[in-house]
mmCIF file of C-alpha atoms and ligand atoms in Angstrom:
data_model
loop_
_atom_site.group_PDB
_atom_site.id
_atom_site.type_symbol
_atom_site.label_atom_id
_atom_site.label_comp_id
_atom_site.label_asym_id
_atom_site.label_seq_id
_atom_site.Cartn_x
_atom_site.Cartn_y
_atom_site.Cartn_z
ATOM 1 C CA MET E 1 103.754 108.271 117.251
ATOM 2 C CA ILE E 2 102.302 105.484 115.076
ATOM 3 C CA LYS E 3 98.729 106.426 114.151
ATOM 4 C CA VAL E 4 96.343 103.507 113.737
ATOM 5 C CA GLY E 5 92.786 103.246 112.403
ATOM 6 C CA ILE E 6 90.498 100.285 112.992
ATOM 7 C CA ILE E 7 87.881 99.064 110.506
ATOM 8 C CA GLY E 8 85.275 96.913 112.243
ATOM 9 C CA PHE E 9 85.045 97.855 115.937
ATOM 10 C CA GLY E 10 83.648 94.486 117.088
ATOM 11 C CA TYR E 11 85.311 91.760 119.053
ATOM 12 C CA MET E 12 88.634 91.651 117.227
ATOM 13 C CA GLY E 13 88.791 95.413 116.544
ATOM 14 C CA GLN E 14 88.628 95.953 120.312
ATOM 15 C CA PHE E 15 91.085 93.117 120.912
ATOM 16 C CA HIS E 16 93.618 94.995 118.762
ATOM 17 C CA LEU E 17 92.886 98.272 120.525
ATOM 18 C CA ASN E 18 93.804 96.646 123.822
ATOM 19 C CA LYS E 19 97.060 95.293 122.332
ATOM 20 C CA MET E 20 98.008 98.775 121.056
ATOM 21 C CA LYS E 21 97.535 100.229 124.519
ATOM 22 C CA GLN E 22 100.691 98.335 125.590
ATOM 23 C CA PHE E 23 102.884 100.637 123.471
ATOM 24 C CA ASP E 24 103.784 104.270 124.343
ATOM 25 C CA ASP E 25 104.422 105.126 120.714
ATOM 26 C CA VAL E 26 101.267 103.654 119.164
ATOM 27 C CA LYS E 27 97.893 105.387 119.224
ATOM 28 C CA ALA E 28 94.526 104.271 117.877
ATOM 29 C CA VAL E 29 93.012 107.444 116.472
ATOM 30 C CA CYS E 30 89.877 106.420 114.587
ATOM 31 C CA ALA E 31 87.505 103.644 113.654
ATOM 32 C CA PHE E 32 85.121 102.913 110.779
ATOM 33 C CA ASP E 33 82.123 100.630 111.322
ATOM 34 C CA ASN E 34 78.681 100.343 109.731
ATOM 35 C CA ASP E 35 76.899 99.729 113.023
ATOM 36 C CA GLU E 36 75.812 102.733 115.074
ATOM 37 C CA SER E 37 76.351 100.959 118.382
ATOM 38 C CA LYS E 38 79.968 100.113 117.452
ATOM 39 C CA LEU E 39 80.581 103.751 116.439
ATOM 40 C CA LYS E 40 79.362 104.752 119.928
ATOM 41 C CA ASP E 41 81.744 102.140 121.465
ATOM 42 C CA ALA E 42 84.603 103.682 119.441
ATOM 43 C CA LYS E 43 83.763 107.211 120.614
ATOM 44 C CA ASP E 44 83.506 105.979 124.227
ATOM 45 C CA ALA E 45 87.008 104.538 123.776
ATOM 46 C CA GLY E 46 88.267 107.994 122.772
ATOM 47 C CA LEU E 47 88.454 107.389 118.970
ATOM 48 C CA GLU E 48 87.089 109.431 116.108
ATOM 49 C CA ALA E 49 84.322 107.334 114.552
ATOM 50 C CA TYR E 50 83.366 107.283 110.893
ATOM 51 C CA ASP E 51 80.459 105.607 109.167
ATOM 52 C CA THR E 52 81.958 105.544 105.663
ATOM 53 C CA LEU E 53 85.203 104.208 104.263
ATOM 54 C CA GLU E 54 85.667 107.473 102.288
ATOM 55 C CA LYS E 55 85.820 109.610 105.445
ATOM 56 C CA PHE E 56 88.010 107.032 107.234
ATOM 57 C CA ILE E 57 90.676 106.861 104.541
ATOM 58 C CA GLU E 58 91.015 110.647 104.398
ATOM 59 C CA GLN E 59 92.783 110.378 107.771
ATOM 60 C CA GLU E 60 96.538 110.070 107.717
ATOM 61 C CA LEU E 61 97.177 106.647 109.217
ATOM 62 C CA ASP E 62 100.387 104.649 109.451
ATOM 63 C CA LEU E 63 98.526 101.394 109.973
ATOM 64 C CA VAL E 64 94.977 100.174 109.463
ATOM 65 C CA ILE E 65 93.569 97.082 111.196
ATOM 66 C CA ILE E 66 90.826 95.314 109.283
ATOM 67 C CA ALA E 67 88.547 93.378 111.607
ATOM 68 C CA THR E 68 85.277 93.151 109.672
ATOM 69 C CA PRO E 69 83.516 90.013 108.469
ATOM 70 C CA ASN E 70 85.639 88.271 105.915
ATOM 71 C CA GLN E 71 84.169 89.360 102.569
ATOM 72 C CA TRP E 72 85.265 93.013 103.094
ATOM 73 C CA HIS E 73 88.936 92.282 103.783
ATOM 74 C CA ALA E 74 90.269 92.492 100.219
ATOM 75 C CA GLN E 75 88.532 95.681 99.099
ATOM 76 C CA TYR E 76 89.220 97.533 102.329
ATOM 77 C CA ALA E 77 92.859 96.430 102.321
ATOM 78 C CA ILE E 78 93.318 97.743 98.775
ATOM 79 C CA ALA E 79 91.669 101.074 99.601
ATOM 80 C CA CYS E 80 93.799 101.572 102.712
ATOM 81 C CA MET E 81 97.099 100.722 101.031
ATOM 82 C CA GLN E 82 96.234 103.062 98.162
ATOM 83 C CA SER E 83 95.581 105.834 100.650
ATOM 84 C CA GLY E 84 99.033 105.326 102.178
ATOM 85 C CA SER E 85 98.607 102.975 105.163
ATOM 86 C CA HIS E 86 100.144 99.603 105.992
ATOM 87 C CA VAL E 87 97.496 96.930 106.610
ATOM 88 C CA LEU E 88 97.152 94.337 109.338
ATOM 89 C CA CYS E 89 94.184 92.259 108.237
ATOM 90 C CA GLU E 90 92.296 89.693 110.279
ATOM 91 C CA LYS E 91 92.283 86.134 108.979
ATOM 92 C CA PRO E 92 91.259 84.795 106.551
ATOM 93 C CA ALA E 93 93.224 87.290 104.441
ATOM 94 C CA THR E 94 90.699 87.125 101.625
ATOM 95 C CA MET E 95 87.974 84.846 100.298
ATOM 96 C CA SER E 96 90.060 83.519 97.371
ATOM 97 C CA VAL E 97 93.527 83.376 95.894
ATOM 98 C CA LYS E 98 92.321 85.672 93.072
ATOM 99 C CA GLU E 99 91.357 88.357 95.572
ATOM 100 C CA LEU E 100 94.599 87.823 97.451
ATOM 101 C CA ASP E 101 96.637 88.315 94.279
ATOM 102 C CA GLU E 102 94.985 91.692 93.756
ATOM 103 C CA VAL E 103 95.832 92.651 97.314
ATOM 104 C CA ILE E 104 99.465 91.475 96.896
ATOM 105 C CA ALA E 105 99.786 93.452 93.621
ATOM 106 C CA CYS E 106 98.454 96.568 95.406
ATOM 107 C CA SER E 107 100.959 96.068 98.232
ATOM 108 C CA GLU E 108 103.823 95.821 95.709
ATOM 109 C CA GLU E 109 102.651 98.890 93.810
ATOM 110 C CA THR E 110 102.122 101.097 96.849
ATOM 111 C CA GLY E 111 105.088 99.820 98.938
ATOM 112 C CA LYS E 112 102.728 99.342 101.901
ATOM 113 C CA PHE E 113 102.765 96.025 103.700
ATOM 114 C CA PHE E 114 99.824 93.673 103.925
ATOM 115 C CA THR E 115 100.013 91.153 106.692
ATOM 116 C CA VAL E 116 97.540 88.889 108.427
ATOM 117 C CA HIS E 117 96.749 88.217 112.069
ATOM 118 C CA GLN E 118 98.000 84.586 112.288
ATOM 119 C CA GLN E 119 98.861 84.962 115.944
ATOM 120 C CA ARG E 120 98.263 81.317 116.675
ATOM 121 C CA ARG E 121 101.857 80.709 115.554
ATOM 122 C CA PHE E 122 102.777 82.004 119.028
ATOM 123 C CA ASP E 123 100.301 79.917 121.058
ATOM 124 C CA SER E 124 102.018 77.824 123.705
ATOM 125 C CA ASP E 125 100.414 74.514 122.559
ATOM 126 C CA TYR E 126 101.716 74.958 119.048
ATOM 127 C CA ARG E 127 105.186 76.032 120.182
ATOM 128 C CA ALA E 128 105.429 72.973 122.439
ATOM 129 C CA ILE E 129 104.482 70.752 119.487
ATOM 130 C CA CYS E 130 107.077 72.480 117.253
ATOM 131 C CA GLU E 131 109.811 72.127 119.866
ATOM 132 C CA VAL E 132 109.210 68.396 120.399
ATOM 133 C CA ILE E 133 108.938 67.650 116.663
ATOM 134 C CA ASN E 134 111.926 69.747 115.689
ATOM 135 C CA LYS E 135 114.197 68.273 118.416
ATOM 136 C CA GLY E 136 113.282 64.731 117.324
ATOM 137 C CA THR E 137 112.078 63.870 120.857
ATOM 138 C CA ILE E 138 109.584 61.285 119.539
ATOM 139 C CA GLY E 139 111.697 60.286 116.541
ATOM 140 C CA ASN E 140 110.585 60.689 112.992
ATOM 141 C CA VAL E 141 107.045 62.063 112.890
ATOM 142 C CA THR E 142 104.568 60.265 110.641
ATOM 143 C CA THR E 143 101.213 61.949 111.386
ATOM 144 C CA ILE E 144 100.135 65.149 113.168
ATOM 145 C CA GLU E 145 96.507 65.474 114.179
ATOM 146 C CA SER E 146 95.475 69.069 114.987
ATOM 147 C CA ARG E 147 91.938 69.296 116.202
ATOM 148 C CA VAL E 148 89.563 71.925 117.626
ATOM 149 C CA LEU E 149 86.124 70.794 118.765
ATOM 150 C CA GLY E 150 83.290 72.837 120.199
ATOM 151 C CA GLU E 151 79.981 71.937 121.770
ATOM 152 C CA ARG E 152 77.532 74.637 120.749
ATOM 153 C CA GLY E 153 76.754 73.188 117.359
ATOM 154 C CA VAL E 154 76.015 76.075 115.049
ATOM 155 C CA CYS E 155 77.993 79.046 113.814
ATOM 156 C CA PHE E 156 76.477 82.391 114.907
ATOM 157 C CA GLY E 157 75.817 85.771 113.237
ATOM 158 C CA TRP E 158 77.749 86.578 110.119
ATOM 159 C CA ARG E 159 79.769 83.368 110.584
ATOM 160 C CA ALA E 160 76.677 81.433 109.548
ATOM 161 C CA GLU E 161 76.315 83.277 106.209
ATOM 162 C CA PRO E 162 78.278 82.280 103.126
ATOM 163 C CA GLU E 163 78.190 85.816 101.620
ATOM 164 C CA TYR E 164 80.080 87.163 104.638
ATOM 165 C CA GLY E 165 82.715 84.441 104.408
ATOM 166 C CA GLY E 166 81.221 82.357 107.223
ATOM 167 C CA GLY E 167 81.991 78.735 108.088
ATOM 168 C CA MET E 168 84.705 77.085 110.072
ATOM 169 C CA LEU E 169 87.289 76.548 107.307
ATOM 170 C CA TYR E 170 87.669 80.347 106.907
ATOM 171 C CA ASP E 171 87.595 80.604 110.698
ATOM 172 C CA TRP E 172 89.656 78.048 112.699
ATOM 173 C CA GLY E 173 90.658 76.251 109.488
ATOM 174 C CA VAL E 174 93.091 78.928 108.306
ATOM 175 C CA HIS E 175 94.853 78.986 111.677
ATOM 176 C CA LEU E 176 95.275 75.203 111.767
ATOM 177 C CA ILE E 177 96.464 75.018 108.161
ATOM 178 C CA ASP E 178 98.906 77.846 108.793
ATOM 179 C CA GLN E 179 100.356 76.018 111.819
ATOM 180 C CA ILE E 180 100.988 72.829 109.800
ATOM 181 C CA LEU E 181 102.613 74.769 106.932
ATOM 182 C CA MET E 182 104.812 76.747 109.307
ATOM 183 C CA LEU E 183 106.037 73.576 111.021
ATOM 184 C CA TYR E 184 107.711 72.524 107.821
ATOM 185 C CA PRO E 185 108.307 75.707 105.852
ATOM 186 C CA GLY E 186 110.731 74.034 103.437
ATOM 187 C CA GLU E 187 108.364 71.195 102.452
ATOM 188 C CA GLN E 188 105.708 71.178 99.778
ATOM 189 C CA VAL E 189 102.147 70.003 100.172
ATOM 190 C CA VAL E 190 101.910 67.192 97.625
ATOM 191 C CA SER E 191 98.267 66.322 98.072
ATOM 192 C CA VAL E 192 95.092 67.539 99.728
ATOM 193 C CA ASN E 193 92.048 65.485 100.684
ATOM 194 C CA ALA E 194 89.072 66.966 102.482
ATOM 195 C CA ARG E 195 85.569 66.360 103.783
ATOM 196 C CA ILE E 196 83.779 69.666 104.519
ATOM 197 C CA LEU E 197 80.248 69.422 105.897
ATOM 198 C CA SER E 198 77.325 71.511 107.126
ATOM 199 C CA ILE E 199 76.011 69.382 109.963
ATOM 200 C CA LEU E 200 73.997 71.802 112.099
ATOM 201 C CA THR E 201 74.575 75.163 110.414
ATOM 202 C CA PRO E 202 72.548 75.036 107.202
ATOM 203 C CA LYS E 203 74.497 77.293 104.853
ATOM 204 C CA VAL E 204 78.121 77.016 105.853
ATOM 205 C CA ASP E 205 80.569 74.357 106.964
ATOM 206 C CA ASP E 206 80.631 73.539 110.651
ATOM 207 C CA PHE E 207 82.751 70.389 110.391
ATOM 208 C CA PHE E 208 85.751 69.524 108.322
ATOM 209 C CA GLU E 209 88.677 67.093 108.065
ATOM 210 C CA ILE E 210 91.545 68.041 105.808
ATOM 211 C CA THR E 211 94.538 65.802 105.130
ATOM 212 C CA MET E 212 97.684 67.367 103.749
ATOM 213 C CA MET E 213 100.535 65.120 102.645
ATOM 214 C CA LEU E 214 103.915 66.828 102.798
ATOM 215 C CA SER E 215 106.886 66.135 100.583
ATOM 216 C CA ASN E 216 108.829 64.696 103.586
ATOM 217 C CA GLY E 217 106.166 62.041 104.101
ATOM 218 C CA VAL E 218 104.508 63.677 107.102
ATOM 219 C CA CYS E 219 100.731 63.681 107.095
ATOM 220 C CA GLY E 220 99.098 66.776 108.604
ATOM 221 C CA LYS E 221 95.416 66.353 109.506
ATOM 222 C CA VAL E 222 93.334 69.284 110.637
ATOM 223 C CA ILE E 223 89.885 68.623 112.049
ATOM 224 C CA VAL E 224 87.310 71.102 113.268
ATOM 225 C CA GLY E 225 83.785 70.422 114.494
ATOM 226 C CA THR E 226 81.340 72.705 116.265
ATOM 227 C CA PHE E 227 79.439 69.840 117.858
ATOM 228 C CA ALA E 228 81.248 67.145 119.793
ATOM 229 C CA LEU E 229 80.126 66.258 123.307
ATOM 230 C CA GLN E 230 83.100 64.040 124.053
ATOM 231 C CA LYS E 231 86.718 65.193 124.280
ATOM 232 C CA LEU E 232 89.568 64.328 121.943
ATOM 233 C CA PRO E 233 93.041 65.851 122.236
ATOM 234 C CA ARG E 234 93.841 69.184 120.624
ATOM 235 C CA TRP E 235 97.066 67.600 119.252
ATOM 236 C CA PHE E 236 98.079 63.978 118.744
ATOM 237 C CA VAL E 237 101.465 63.326 117.143
ATOM 238 C CA PHE E 238 102.713 59.870 116.062
ATOM 239 C CA GLY E 239 106.494 59.429 115.949
ATOM 240 C CA ASP E 240 108.509 56.263 115.385
ATOM 241 C CA ARG E 241 110.069 56.438 118.893
ATOM 242 C CA GLY E 242 107.210 58.008 120.842
ATOM 243 C CA THR E 243 103.887 59.793 120.900
ATOM 244 C CA MET E 244 102.820 63.222 122.071
ATOM 245 C CA LYS E 245 99.399 64.633 122.899
ATOM 246 C CA LEU E 246 98.171 67.917 124.207
ATOM 247 C CA ASP E 247 94.639 67.996 125.506
ATOM 248 C CA ASN E 248 93.772 71.652 125.246
ATOM 249 C CA LEU E 249 94.782 74.942 123.733
ATOM 250 C CA CYS E 250 97.658 75.292 126.147
ATOM 251 C CA SER E 251 100.943 73.455 126.668
ATOM 252 C CA THR E 252 100.323 72.289 130.203
ATOM 253 C CA GLU E 253 97.871 69.436 129.813
ATOM 254 C CA GLY E 254 99.105 66.452 127.900
ATOM 255 C CA GLY E 255 102.164 64.240 127.764
ATOM 256 C CA ILE E 256 104.981 62.651 125.839
ATOM 257 C CA ALA E 257 105.844 58.966 126.100
ATOM 258 C CA ARG E 258 108.710 57.326 124.260
ATOM 259 C CA ILE E 259 110.716 54.142 124.151
ATOM 260 C CA LYS E 260 113.843 54.315 126.312
ATOM 261 C CA GLY E 261 116.992 55.036 124.374
ATOM 262 C CA ASP E 262 118.605 51.595 124.899
ATOM 263 C CA VAL E 263 115.508 49.605 123.973
ATOM 264 C CA GLU E 264 116.017 48.133 120.531
ATOM 265 C CA GLY E 265 112.989 45.977 119.893
ATOM 266 C CA PHE E 266 109.630 45.171 121.357
ATOM 267 C CA ASP E 267 108.739 42.136 123.435
ATOM 268 C CA SER E 268 106.240 39.655 122.218
ATOM 269 C CA VAL E 269 104.268 38.878 125.363
ATOM 270 C CA VAL E 270 100.712 37.973 124.647
ATOM 271 C CA GLY E 271 98.296 40.658 125.699
ATOM 272 C CA GLN E 272 96.117 40.756 128.809
ATOM 273 C CA LYS E 273 92.727 39.125 128.838
ATOM 274 C CA VAL E 274 90.944 42.439 128.346
ATOM 275 C CA ILE E 275 92.094 42.774 124.735
ATOM 276 C CA GLY E 276 92.219 39.070 123.987
ATOM 277 C CA PRO E 277 95.169 37.250 122.410
ATOM 278 C CA SER E 278 97.137 40.049 120.709
ATOM 279 C CA ARG E 279 100.837 40.754 120.843
ATOM 280 C CA THR E 280 101.002 43.842 118.631
ATOM 281 C CA MET E 281 98.255 45.705 120.470
ATOM 282 C CA ALA E 282 99.223 44.584 123.966
ATOM 283 C CA PRO E 283 100.510 47.265 126.355
ATOM 284 C CA LEU E 284 104.264 47.762 126.352
ATOM 285 C CA LYS E 285 106.243 46.698 129.444
ATOM 286 C CA PRO E 286 106.480 49.816 131.635
ATOM 287 C CA GLU E 287 110.263 49.457 132.021
ATOM 288 C CA TYR E 288 110.638 50.019 128.246
ATOM 289 C CA LEU E 289 109.000 53.403 128.469
ATOM 290 C CA GLU E 290 109.841 56.866 129.672
ATOM 291 C CA THR E 291 107.531 59.785 130.032
ATOM 292 C CA ILE E 292 108.792 63.256 129.296
ATOM 293 C CA ALA E 293 107.375 66.546 130.456
ATOM 294 C CA VAL E 294 105.945 68.768 127.749
ATOM 295 C CA PRO E 295 108.488 71.573 127.412
ATOM 296 C CA GLU E 296 107.448 74.806 129.129
ATOM 297 C CA GLN E 297 106.781 77.722 126.896
ATOM 298 C CA GLU E 298 107.296 81.365 127.705
ATOM 299 C CA ASN E 299 104.414 83.751 127.307
ATOM 300 C CA MET E 300 104.532 85.238 123.803
ATOM 301 C CA ASP E 301 101.190 87.050 123.823
ATOM 302 C CA MET E 302 102.789 90.305 122.625
ATOM 303 C CA GLU E 303 105.152 88.774 120.045
ATOM 304 C CA PHE E 304 102.893 89.333 117.059
ATOM 305 C CA TRP E 305 102.198 92.959 117.956
ATOM 306 C CA ASN E 306 105.839 93.718 118.795
ATOM 307 C CA ASN E 307 106.676 92.660 115.246
ATOM 308 C CA ILE E 308 103.881 94.773 113.738
ATOM 309 C CA VAL E 309 105.174 97.876 115.497
ATOM 310 C CA ALA E 310 108.738 97.139 114.376
ATOM 311 C CA ALA E 311 107.527 96.609 110.809
ATOM 312 C CA VAL E 312 105.659 99.936 110.719
ATOM 313 C CA LYS E 313 108.880 101.601 111.947
ATOM 314 C CA GLY E 314 110.778 99.865 109.136
ATOM 315 C CA GLU E 315 112.884 97.918 111.602
ATOM 316 C CA ALA E 316 111.524 94.466 110.710
ATOM 317 C CA VAL E 317 109.540 92.662 108.071
ATOM 318 C CA PRO E 318 106.124 91.336 109.153
ATOM 319 C CA TYR E 319 106.319 87.759 110.444
ATOM 320 C CA VAL E 320 103.367 86.721 108.305
ATOM 321 C CA THR E 321 104.337 87.185 104.672
ATOM 322 C CA THR E 322 102.130 87.320 101.602
ATOM 323 C CA GLU E 323 103.884 84.159 100.244
ATOM 324 C CA GLN E 324 102.907 82.224 103.359
ATOM 325 C CA ILE E 325 99.331 83.475 103.178
ATOM 326 C CA ARG E 326 99.079 82.622 99.526
ATOM 327 C CA ARG E 327 100.090 78.994 100.224
ATOM 328 C CA GLN E 328 97.474 78.817 102.937
ATOM 329 C CA MET E 329 94.752 80.217 100.670
ATOM 330 C CA LEU E 330 95.750 77.739 97.937
ATOM 331 C CA ILE E 331 95.257 74.871 100.420
ATOM 332 C CA VAL E 332 91.811 76.268 101.371
ATOM 333 C CA GLU E 333 90.746 76.310 97.726
ATOM 334 C CA LYS E 334 92.097 72.812 97.111
ATOM 335 C CA ALA E 335 90.283 71.568 100.207
ATOM 336 C CA PHE E 336 86.937 72.930 98.989
ATOM 337 C CA GLU E 337 87.589 71.330 95.575
ATOM 338 C CA ALA E 338 88.669 67.971 97.074
ATOM 339 C CA SER E 339 85.549 67.826 99.245
ATOM 340 C CA LYS E 340 83.250 68.780 96.396
ATOM 341 C CA THR E 341 84.692 66.207 93.979
ATOM 342 C CA ASN E 342 85.358 63.598 96.671
ATOM 343 C CA GLN E 343 88.906 63.195 95.380
ATOM 344 C CA THR E 344 92.443 63.540 96.694
ATOM 345 C CA ILE E 345 94.035 66.356 94.716
ATOM 346 C CA LYS E 346 97.703 66.222 93.813
ATOM 347 C CA THR E 347 99.382 69.525 94.477
ATOM 348 C CA SER E 348 102.736 71.226 94.581
ATOM 349 C CA ILE E 349 102.048 74.026 97.034
HETATM 350 N N1 NAD Z 401 92.837 85.982 114.650
HETATM 351 C C1 NAD Z 401 91.905 85.476 115.430
HETATM 352 O O1 NAD Z 401 92.188 84.702 116.332
HETATM 353 C C2 NAD Z 401 90.478 85.855 115.202
HETATM 354 C C3 NAD Z 401 89.507 85.605 116.171
HETATM 355 C C4 NAD Z 401 88.177 85.992 115.937
HETATM 356 C C5 NAD Z 401 87.868 86.636 114.748
HETATM 357 N N2 NAD Z 401 88.831 86.857 113.834
HETATM 358 C C6 NAD Z 401 88.538 87.553 112.562
HETATM 359 O O2 NAD Z 401 88.246 88.923 112.840
HETATM 360 C C7 NAD Z 401 87.279 89.417 111.953
HETATM 361 C C8 NAD Z 401 86.108 90.014 112.779
HETATM 362 O O3 NAD Z 401 85.585 89.007 113.597
HETATM 363 P P1 NAD Z 401 84.867 89.417 114.992
HETATM 364 O O4 NAD Z 401 84.715 88.149 115.748
HETATM 365 O O5 NAD Z 401 85.546 90.547 115.616
HETATM 366 O O6 NAD Z 401 83.432 89.857 114.429
HETATM 367 P P2 NAD Z 401 82.449 90.906 115.065
HETATM 368 O O7 NAD Z 401 81.111 90.642 114.478
HETATM 369 O O8 NAD Z 401 82.556 90.951 116.570
HETATM 370 O O9 NAD Z 401 82.981 92.337 114.534
HETATM 371 C C9 NAD Z 401 82.894 92.710 113.187
HETATM 372 C C10 NAD Z 401 82.715 94.235 113.129
HETATM 373 O O10 NAD Z 401 82.709 94.646 111.794
HETATM 374 C C11 NAD Z 401 81.622 95.581 111.573
HETATM 375 N N3 NAD Z 401 81.247 95.557 110.165
HETATM 376 C C12 NAD Z 401 80.517 94.640 109.501
HETATM 377 N N4 NAD Z 401 80.427 94.917 108.214
HETATM 378 C C13 NAD Z 401 81.168 96.062 108.039
HETATM 379 C C14 NAD Z 401 81.446 96.842 106.904
HETATM 380 N N5 NAD Z 401 80.965 96.488 105.695
HETATM 381 N N6 NAD Z 401 82.186 97.923 107.046
HETATM 382 C C15 NAD Z 401 82.671 98.269 108.302
HETATM 383 N N7 NAD Z 401 82.407 97.542 109.393
HETATM 384 C C16 NAD Z 401 81.670 96.444 109.279
HETATM 385 C C17 NAD Z 401 80.523 95.089 112.497
HETATM 386 O O11 NAD Z 401 79.573 96.087 112.772
HETATM 387 C C18 NAD Z 401 81.354 94.667 113.729
HETATM 388 O O12 NAD Z 401 81.517 95.776 114.591
HETATM 389 C C19 NAD Z 401 86.890 88.254 111.048
HETATM 390 O O13 NAD Z 401 87.599 88.353 109.874
HETATM 391 C C20 NAD Z 401 87.297 86.996 111.858
HETATM 392 O O14 NAD Z 401 87.602 85.924 111.014
HETATM 393 C C21 NAD Z 401 90.122 86.516 114.045
#
């Protein structure tokens, strides 16, 4: 039986508890939280509940889940690995590359793994994008726009406080950066440009645009805003034979259009009245075009956790490696620097 402890019994702590319930050989045994009401929730769920880290790490645990606000991740991860547990940490792994390096050193010293919950690698929208790009369905890709927009404006609770690691770059940002990096694992990021703003949340970022240029010439743009009352697609991908978009965080709403295989060039009919006399920007003749269904994706909701269980048993390595997380955190730091200095930063990440 794999014994698991949970630090931070809030939204994500309980999300992981529900995932664990799918396995006969995994048992959540205890939780540590600094909020009385969350300790009661843990007891109600049948767990031992502790109000200090010291009491929690005295327990013999195979795996600890860290699901607290972000600034506690590094120190709790180190304490848990030193006490003999593997660690699955919520994203962002840490608040800085420096902290992450200390965590990685501890993992190497103790032989315990440290991995991060980057489960959005298994989301159906992302897998559909990967499949279309990797198969060359829309030709050579030039730009990938990955965007998440909300309507409620401000960040809430600890997410609005810099000392807890609040703000959207540490939140959605690390998922979207991870997805771009994992699309092209063999390519380097050669430059980073960013605009990171606090529009409605005073102390942390609630809007950002980050542009990553990859060594293969692809431009990855990630955009997050908490306040947008009109819709833009979740994904928009420009290829040199076609275009793909997905409207939402799922693979079913969107489309792919491309030039038919036997069409060599483009006609030069002058555009319709509505756009005035333009050839380049006029609509393409419909007979030149084909639309392609977005490829269906199987449900992979348990994929991340299946791998974690196999990794604890020593039967697999965690999907999310410390090298991958380190690249992601380097991009986060370069993005903050680029935004602050209003410069594009050359990188080899
Ligand atoms: N992977 C994902 O898709 C995803 C989604 C949401 C949140 N997250 C991450 O999960 C983590 C938790 O987010 P959440 O939405 O569950 O927050 P939450 O506020 O619902 O839960 C946080 C819990 O941590 C407890 N806590 C706070 N400080 C603590 C401390 N010093 N020691 C012990 N417990 C403490 C709180 O009492 C609370 O129960 C964050 O790192 C966040 O970025 C990841």
